[in-house]
């Protein structure tokens, strides 16, 4: 049996990654069939990043997400049924069907929102971290952002303040090698984006974002540092965006030779093989896991389709806070 490198529940890591991979694959198919309105940006290829980072968190901790947020939401424990309903624009969705793919949020679960504005989650995470620091409750906030987002002002303002005030915030930079249709090398003067953390005297680490256990270990260290009052960390997860920027993107800008190299390090396949080889799960159990997730997704789609669309008047609801 291969030696276990981690104290975490390995089966749960695999389960969460498998759920994200299958949820995203299903969403891609439904979108192609014109079932889902709006834009959809899929997370396939980066499952280990969200799952590794969120597995180091408690339920009361916070995350902020990006326009590619389904994986983050599922990793934080959100319900695929309510997510699917939101994607379908139905009243039973997380935002009553008014948010769609880019605005899935569940404050009670610590998921402070996917976000259509690049880098906008970073100051929101900073606010959550500041609130936790003032309350003294030990909660931390993880802000996921893309490589493209690291050149946006809000990230640097948030990081600056987090460093100055020792906020319990962790920045997970998902370097998936593309920002929209441009390669990371054509957008950034540095090859390792984590170097930006030096400017704020913040500890930074590069992690293989295709390895869920490596991602978990790095996140756990950063979480401990944050809970101990020692301030923020930047983790640069090197990963890959298998799909286009959005569903329907023909990806003419991608160099074909990029893909095979990264696919050999597929985070879900390599981890399932590792756990089967180590005897943590059997091949049969792995197959059953896939089947049970597919069934859960069938039910989620059925639930979404059976749910009503919002009434036009609902556009006037939720504009102002009702309780302060
Ligand atoms: C402030 C802002 N500028 C530009 C855009 C348009 N836009 C949407 S996604 C994107 C690229 C983001 O790239 P990255 O952060 O690397 O995320 P990825 O799509 O690779 O996951 C851009 C420029 C936007 N939504 N918000």
Short mmCIF file of C-alpha atoms and ligand atoms in Angstrom, two decimals:
data_model
loop_
_atom_site.label_atom_id
_atom_site.label_comp_id
_atom_site.label_asym_id
_atom_site.label_seq_id
_atom_site.Cartn_x
_atom_site.Cartn_y
_atom_site.Cartn_z
CA UNK A 1 0.00 0.00 0.00
CA UNK A 2 1.35 3.44 -0.92
CA UNK A 3 2.21 5.63 2.02
CA UNK A 4 -0.40 8.23 2.87
CA UNK A 5 1.03 11.73 2.80
CA UNK A 6 -1.87 13.45 4.47
CA UNK A 7 -4.17 13.37 7.48
CA UNK A 8 -7.18 14.28 5.36
CA UNK A 9 -10.01 11.93 4.32
CA UNK A 10 -8.67 10.91 0.89
CA UNK A 11 -11.94 9.36 -0.27
CA UNK A 12 -13.69 12.66 0.43
CA UNK A 13 -11.11 14.56 -1.65
CA UNK A 14 -11.76 12.21 -4.56
CA UNK A 15 -15.52 12.37 -4.09
CA UNK A 16 -15.55 16.17 -4.20
CA UNK A 17 -13.31 16.30 -7.31
CA UNK A 18 -15.42 13.70 -9.05
CA UNK A 19 -18.57 15.68 -8.25
CA UNK A 20 -17.08 18.85 -9.73
CA UNK A 21 -15.82 17.06 -12.87
CA UNK A 22 -19.18 15.42 -13.51
CA UNK A 23 -21.23 18.50 -12.60
CA UNK A 24 -19.18 20.61 -15.02
CA UNK A 25 -19.30 18.00 -17.78
CA UNK A 26 -23.07 17.82 -17.41
CA UNK A 27 -23.41 21.61 -17.43
CA UNK A 28 -21.34 21.75 -20.64
CA UNK A 29 -23.68 19.26 -22.30
CA UNK A 30 -26.82 21.06 -21.11
CA UNK A 31 -25.46 24.39 -22.30
CA UNK A 32 -24.69 22.92 -25.74
CA UNK A 33 -28.32 21.72 -25.85
CA UNK A 34 -29.55 25.29 -25.16
CA UNK A 35 -30.97 24.22 -21.81
CA UNK A 36 -29.06 26.78 -19.75
CA UNK A 37 -29.31 30.52 -20.45
CA UNK A 38 -26.49 33.08 -20.23
CA UNK A 39 -22.76 32.46 -20.12
CA UNK A 40 -21.06 29.42 -18.61
CA UNK A 41 -17.35 29.22 -17.71
CA UNK A 42 -16.27 25.73 -16.71
CA UNK A 43 -13.69 24.67 -14.13
CA UNK A 44 -12.70 21.30 -15.66
CA UNK A 45 -8.99 20.59 -15.07
CA UNK A 46 -8.62 22.61 -11.87
CA UNK A 47 -10.70 20.50 -9.48
CA UNK A 48 -7.75 19.76 -7.19
CA UNK A 49 -7.24 23.46 -6.46
CA UNK A 50 -10.73 24.14 -5.09
CA UNK A 51 -11.01 20.81 -3.29
CA UNK A 52 -7.53 20.99 -1.73
CA UNK A 53 -8.07 24.55 -0.51
CA UNK A 54 -11.64 24.13 0.78
CA UNK A 55 -10.80 20.87 2.56
CA UNK A 56 -8.48 22.86 4.81
CA UNK A 57 -11.41 25.05 5.91
CA UNK A 58 -14.13 24.76 8.52
CA UNK A 59 -17.77 25.35 7.59
CA UNK A 60 -17.71 28.77 9.27
CA UNK A 61 -14.77 29.98 7.13
CA UNK A 62 -15.38 32.02 4.00
CA UNK A 63 -14.51 31.83 0.35
CA UNK A 64 -14.87 34.28 -2.49
CA UNK A 65 -14.92 33.07 -6.04
CA UNK A 66 -14.56 34.10 -9.68
CA UNK A 67 -16.60 33.90 -12.90
CA UNK A 68 -15.48 30.23 -12.99
CA UNK A 69 -17.05 29.47 -9.65
CA UNK A 70 -19.00 26.19 -9.75
CA UNK A 71 -16.02 24.17 -8.52
CA UNK A 72 -15.38 26.51 -5.59
CA UNK A 73 -19.05 26.37 -4.56
CA UNK A 74 -19.19 22.57 -4.70
CA UNK A 75 -15.89 22.28 -2.83
CA UNK A 76 -17.33 24.50 -0.06
CA UNK A 77 -20.23 22.08 0.23
CA UNK A 78 -23.02 23.80 -1.70
CA UNK A 79 -25.94 21.72 -2.91
CA UNK A 80 -25.71 20.70 -6.61
CA UNK A 81 -29.51 20.77 -6.81
CA UNK A 82 -29.81 24.43 -5.80
CA UNK A 83 -26.83 25.26 -8.02
CA UNK A 84 -28.42 23.59 -11.04
CA UNK A 85 -31.68 25.44 -10.36
CA UNK A 86 -29.74 28.71 -10.29
CA UNK A 87 -28.09 27.86 -13.61
CA UNK A 88 -31.54 27.26 -15.05
CA UNK A 89 -32.71 30.63 -13.69
CA UNK A 90 -35.33 29.08 -11.39
CA UNK A 91 -36.76 30.41 -8.12
CA UNK A 92 -35.41 27.40 -6.20
CA UNK A 93 -31.81 28.38 -7.03
CA UNK A 94 -29.37 29.97 -4.59
CA UNK A 95 -30.23 33.49 -5.77
CA UNK A 96 -33.87 32.77 -6.65
CA UNK A 97 -32.85 32.37 -10.27
CA UNK A 98 -31.71 35.96 -10.64
CA UNK A 99 -27.96 35.35 -10.51
CA UNK A 100 -27.17 32.42 -12.77
CA UNK A 101 -23.77 30.82 -13.17
CA UNK A 102 -21.68 33.87 -12.27
CA UNK A 103 -23.52 34.84 -9.09
CA UNK A 104 -23.99 31.68 -7.06
CA UNK A 105 -23.71 32.60 -3.38
CA UNK A 106 -24.70 31.14 -0.02
CA UNK A 107 -23.66 33.38 2.84
CA UNK A 108 -24.73 30.79 5.46
CA UNK A 109 -22.30 28.28 3.94
CA UNK A 110 -19.52 30.88 3.83
CA UNK A 111 -19.66 31.12 0.03
CA UNK A 112 -19.64 34.87 -0.52
CA UNK A 113 -20.26 34.63 -4.20
CA UNK A 114 -19.03 33.90 -7.66
CA UNK A 115 -18.32 37.20 -9.38
CA UNK A 116 -18.48 38.44 -12.95
CA UNK A 117 -16.04 41.25 -12.16
CA UNK A 118 -12.45 40.06 -12.37
CA UNK A 119 -10.60 40.36 -8.99
CA UNK A 120 -13.72 41.68 -7.23
CA UNK A 121 -13.78 38.74 -4.82
CA UNK A 122 -10.44 39.77 -3.30
CA UNK A 123 -11.61 42.88 -1.40
CA UNK A 124 -14.82 41.06 -0.44
CA UNK A 125 -12.65 38.33 1.10
CA UNK A 126 -10.64 41.08 2.78
CA UNK A 127 -13.83 42.45 4.32
CA UNK A 128 -14.80 39.01 5.63
CA UNK A 129 -11.30 38.54 7.03
CA UNK A 130 -11.38 41.96 8.71
CA UNK A 131 -14.78 41.19 10.25
CA UNK A 132 -13.44 37.88 11.60
CA UNK A 133 -10.40 39.65 13.03
CA UNK A 134 -12.58 42.25 14.77
CA UNK A 135 -14.92 39.56 16.12
CA UNK A 136 -11.94 37.45 17.14
CA UNK A 137 -13.69 34.25 16.07
CA UNK A 138 -10.68 32.74 14.25
CA UNK A 139 -12.43 32.39 10.89
CA UNK A 140 -10.40 32.81 7.71
CA UNK A 141 -11.31 33.85 4.18
CA UNK A 142 -9.93 32.23 1.03
CA UNK A 143 -10.14 34.35 -2.11
CA UNK A 144 -9.76 32.47 -5.37
CA UNK A 145 -8.58 34.50 -8.36
CA UNK A 146 -7.26 33.80 -11.83
CA UNK A 147 -3.85 34.61 -13.31
CA UNK A 148 -5.49 37.41 -15.30
CA UNK A 149 -6.90 38.89 -12.10
CA UNK A 150 -3.45 39.37 -10.57
CA UNK A 151 -2.91 42.44 -12.75
CA UNK A 152 -6.13 44.10 -11.55
CA UNK A 153 -6.06 46.88 -8.97
CA UNK A 154 -8.51 45.43 -6.42
CA UNK A 155 -6.20 42.45 -5.84
CA UNK A 156 -3.26 44.70 -5.01
CA UNK A 157 -5.31 46.99 -2.78
CA UNK A 158 -6.75 44.00 -0.91
CA UNK A 159 -3.34 42.32 -0.56
CA UNK A 160 -1.76 45.57 0.61
CA UNK A 161 -4.32 46.00 3.42
CA UNK A 162 -4.32 42.32 4.33
CA UNK A 163 -0.52 42.49 4.72
CA UNK A 164 -0.64 45.75 6.68
CA UNK A 165 -3.35 44.54 9.07
CA UNK A 166 -2.32 40.86 9.25
CA UNK A 167 -5.74 39.81 8.03
CA UNK A 168 -6.67 36.11 8.08
CA UNK A 169 -6.98 35.90 4.30
CA UNK A 170 -5.50 33.46 1.78
CA UNK A 171 -5.22 34.28 -1.90
CA UNK A 172 -5.34 31.26 -4.16
CA UNK A 173 -4.10 32.33 -7.58
CA UNK A 174 -5.29 29.77 -10.10
CA UNK A 175 -2.73 30.03 -12.83
CA UNK A 176 -4.58 28.10 -15.53
CA UNK A 177 -2.30 29.62 -18.19
CA UNK A 178 -4.91 31.73 -19.95
CA UNK A 179 -6.78 34.96 -19.29
CA UNK A 180 -9.65 34.97 -21.76
CA UNK A 181 -7.92 34.34 -25.12
CA UNK A 182 -4.38 35.36 -24.17
CA UNK A 183 -1.64 33.15 -22.78
CA UNK A 184 -0.26 34.02 -19.36
CA UNK A 185 3.20 34.60 -20.87
CA UNK A 186 1.85 37.37 -23.10
CA UNK A 187 0.08 39.07 -20.18
CA UNK A 188 2.62 39.08 -17.37
CA UNK A 189 6.25 40.16 -17.12
CA UNK A 190 6.96 37.52 -14.46
CA UNK A 191 6.63 33.79 -15.04
CA UNK A 192 5.72 33.06 -11.43
CA UNK A 193 2.86 35.30 -10.36
CA UNK A 194 3.51 34.54 -6.70
CA UNK A 195 6.49 36.93 -6.92
CA UNK A 196 4.01 39.80 -6.58
CA UNK A 197 3.52 38.77 -2.93
CA UNK A 198 7.13 39.81 -2.17
CA UNK A 199 6.17 43.43 -2.78
CA UNK A 200 3.86 43.22 0.25
CA UNK A 201 6.17 41.05 2.36
CA UNK A 202 3.57 38.30 2.26
CA UNK A 203 4.65 34.64 2.23
CA UNK A 204 4.01 33.00 -1.12
CA UNK A 205 4.19 29.46 -2.35
CA UNK A 206 3.94 27.72 -5.71
CA UNK A 207 1.89 24.54 -5.64
CA UNK A 208 1.19 21.85 -8.22
CA UNK A 209 -2.49 22.61 -8.67
CA UNK A 210 -3.07 19.19 -10.24
CA UNK A 211 -2.20 17.47 -6.95
CA UNK A 212 -5.06 17.71 -4.46
CA UNK A 213 -2.99 16.60 -1.46
CA UNK A 214 -0.22 19.11 -2.19
CA UNK A 215 -2.88 21.80 -2.49
CA UNK A 216 -4.46 20.70 0.79
CA UNK A 217 -1.15 20.71 2.69
CA UNK A 218 -0.20 24.18 1.48
CA UNK A 219 -3.66 25.52 2.28
CA UNK A 220 -3.65 24.00 5.72
CA UNK A 221 -0.35 25.72 6.56
CA UNK A 222 -1.71 29.02 5.29
CA UNK A 223 -4.92 28.56 7.30
CA UNK A 224 -2.93 27.88 10.47
CA UNK A 225 -0.85 30.99 9.91
CA UNK A 226 -4.01 33.05 9.37
CA UNK A 227 -5.74 31.66 12.48
CA UNK A 228 -2.62 32.34 14.55
CA UNK A 229 -2.84 36.03 13.62
CA UNK A 230 0.18 35.91 11.31
CA UNK A 231 -1.60 37.36 8.30
CA UNK A 232 -2.17 36.47 4.67
CA UNK A 233 -0.54 34.00 2.29
CA UNK A 234 -0.50 33.84 -1.49
CA UNK A 235 -0.62 30.38 -3.05
CA UNK A 236 -0.03 30.16 -6.79
CA UNK A 237 -1.57 26.91 -8.03
CA UNK A 238 -0.20 25.91 -11.44
CA UNK A 239 -3.12 24.33 -13.23
CA UNK A 240 -4.77 24.15 -16.62
CA UNK A 241 -8.00 25.28 -18.22
CA UNK A 242 -9.08 22.33 -20.38
CA UNK A 243 -12.04 24.18 -21.83
CA UNK A 244 -12.41 27.47 -23.63
CA UNK A 245 -12.79 30.74 -21.78
CA UNK A 246 -16.55 30.28 -22.03
CA UNK A 247 -18.64 27.43 -23.38
CA UNK A 248 -18.77 27.86 -27.13
CA UNK A 249 -15.30 29.42 -27.35
CA UNK A 250 -13.59 27.75 -30.37
CA UNK A 251 -10.17 28.15 -28.67
CA UNK A 252 -8.26 29.04 -31.84
CA UNK A 253 -5.69 30.85 -29.70
CA UNK A 254 -4.62 27.69 -27.83
CA UNK A 255 -1.40 26.03 -28.81
CA UNK A 256 -2.34 22.43 -29.44
CA UNK A 257 0.81 21.08 -27.85
CA UNK A 258 -0.23 22.53 -24.48
CA UNK A 259 -3.04 20.12 -23.89
CA UNK A 260 -1.50 16.63 -23.91
CA UNK A 261 1.19 17.56 -21.36
CA UNK A 262 -1.38 18.78 -18.90
CA UNK A 263 -3.84 15.97 -19.53
CA UNK A 264 -1.24 13.43 -18.47
CA UNK A 265 -1.47 15.09 -15.07
CA UNK A 266 -5.25 15.08 -14.94
CA UNK A 267 -6.05 15.77 -11.26
CA UNK A 268 -9.05 13.45 -11.04
CA UNK A 269 -7.62 10.53 -13.01
CA UNK A 270 -4.25 10.54 -11.27
CA UNK A 271 -5.83 10.74 -7.84
CA UNK A 272 -8.35 7.98 -8.47
CA UNK A 273 -5.53 5.75 -9.74
CA UNK A 274 -3.45 6.59 -6.68
CA UNK A 275 -6.25 5.72 -4.25
CA UNK A 276 -7.10 2.48 -6.09
CA UNK A 277 -3.41 1.43 -6.11
CA UNK A 278 -3.16 2.22 -2.40
CA UNK A 279 -6.28 0.21 -1.61
CA UNK A 280 -8.11 3.24 -0.20
CA UNK A 281 -11.00 2.49 -2.55
CA UNK A 282 -11.67 -0.42 -4.91
CA UNK A 283 -12.36 -0.12 -8.63
CA UNK A 284 -15.95 -1.17 -7.97
CA UNK A 285 -16.40 1.48 -5.31
CA UNK A 286 -15.00 4.08 -7.69
CA UNK A 287 -17.45 3.04 -10.38
CA UNK A 288 -20.31 3.16 -7.88
CA UNK A 289 -19.24 6.65 -6.84
CA UNK A 290 -19.51 7.81 -10.46
CA UNK A 291 -22.92 6.22 -10.83
CA UNK A 292 -24.28 7.75 -7.65
CA UNK A 293 -23.06 11.23 -8.68
CA UNK A 294 -24.70 10.83 -12.11
CA UNK A 295 -27.95 9.91 -10.36
CA UNK A 296 -27.64 12.95 -8.08
CA UNK A 297 -27.13 15.12 -11.18
CA UNK A 298 -30.14 13.58 -12.95
CA UNK A 299 -32.20 14.54 -9.90
CA UNK A 300 -30.70 18.02 -9.83
CA UNK A 301 -31.62 18.61 -13.50
CA UNK A 302 -35.12 17.29 -12.94
CA UNK A 303 -35.52 19.52 -9.87
CA UNK A 304 -34.33 22.55 -11.84
CA UNK A 305 -36.62 21.88 -14.79
CA UNK A 306 -39.62 21.33 -12.51
CA UNK A 307 -39.04 24.61 -10.64
CA UNK A 308 -40.75 27.86 -11.67
CA UNK A 309 -39.10 30.83 -13.32
CA UNK A 310 -39.25 34.07 -11.28
CA UNK A 311 -42.24 36.35 -11.82
CA UNK A 312 -41.36 39.67 -13.53
CA UNK A 313 -42.11 41.58 -10.30
CA UNK A 314 -39.30 39.69 -8.57
CA UNK A 315 -36.94 42.10 -10.37
CA UNK A 316 -37.91 44.68 -7.70
CA UNK A 317 -37.18 42.36 -4.77
CA UNK A 318 -33.86 42.16 -2.97
CA UNK A 319 -32.62 45.56 -4.13
CA UNK A 320 -32.17 46.94 -0.62
CA UNK A 321 -31.22 45.32 2.69
CA UNK A 322 -34.35 44.65 4.68
CA UNK A 323 -32.60 44.18 8.01
CA UNK A 324 -29.46 45.89 9.18
C1 LIG B 1 -12.82 44.18 -14.20
C2 LIG B 1 -13.06 43.27 -15.40
N1 LIG B 1 -12.30 43.42 -16.49
C3 LIG B 1 -12.47 42.60 -17.56
C4 LIG B 1 -13.46 41.64 -17.54
C5 LIG B 1 -13.64 40.69 -18.74
N2 LIG B 1 -13.07 39.37 -18.39
C6 LIG B 1 -13.87 38.37 -17.97
S1 LIG B 1 -12.99 36.99 -17.58
C7 LIG B 1 -11.54 37.72 -18.03
C8 LIG B 1 -10.24 36.97 -17.96
C9 LIG B 1 -9.92 36.52 -16.60
O1 LIG B 1 -8.80 35.70 -16.63
P1 LIG B 1 -8.34 34.92 -15.36
O2 LIG B 1 -8.42 35.81 -14.16
O3 LIG B 1 -7.00 34.35 -15.65
O4 LIG B 1 -9.43 33.80 -15.15
P2 LIG B 1 -9.73 32.49 -16.00
O5 LIG B 1 -10.83 32.86 -16.95
O6 LIG B 1 -8.48 32.08 -16.68
O7 LIG B 1 -10.19 31.46 -15.02
C10 LIG B 1 -11.75 39.03 -18.43
C11 LIG B 1 -10.68 39.95 -18.87
C12 LIG B 1 -14.26 41.53 -16.38
N3 LIG B 1 -15.21 40.62 -16.29
N4 LIG B 1 -14.02 42.34 -15.31
#
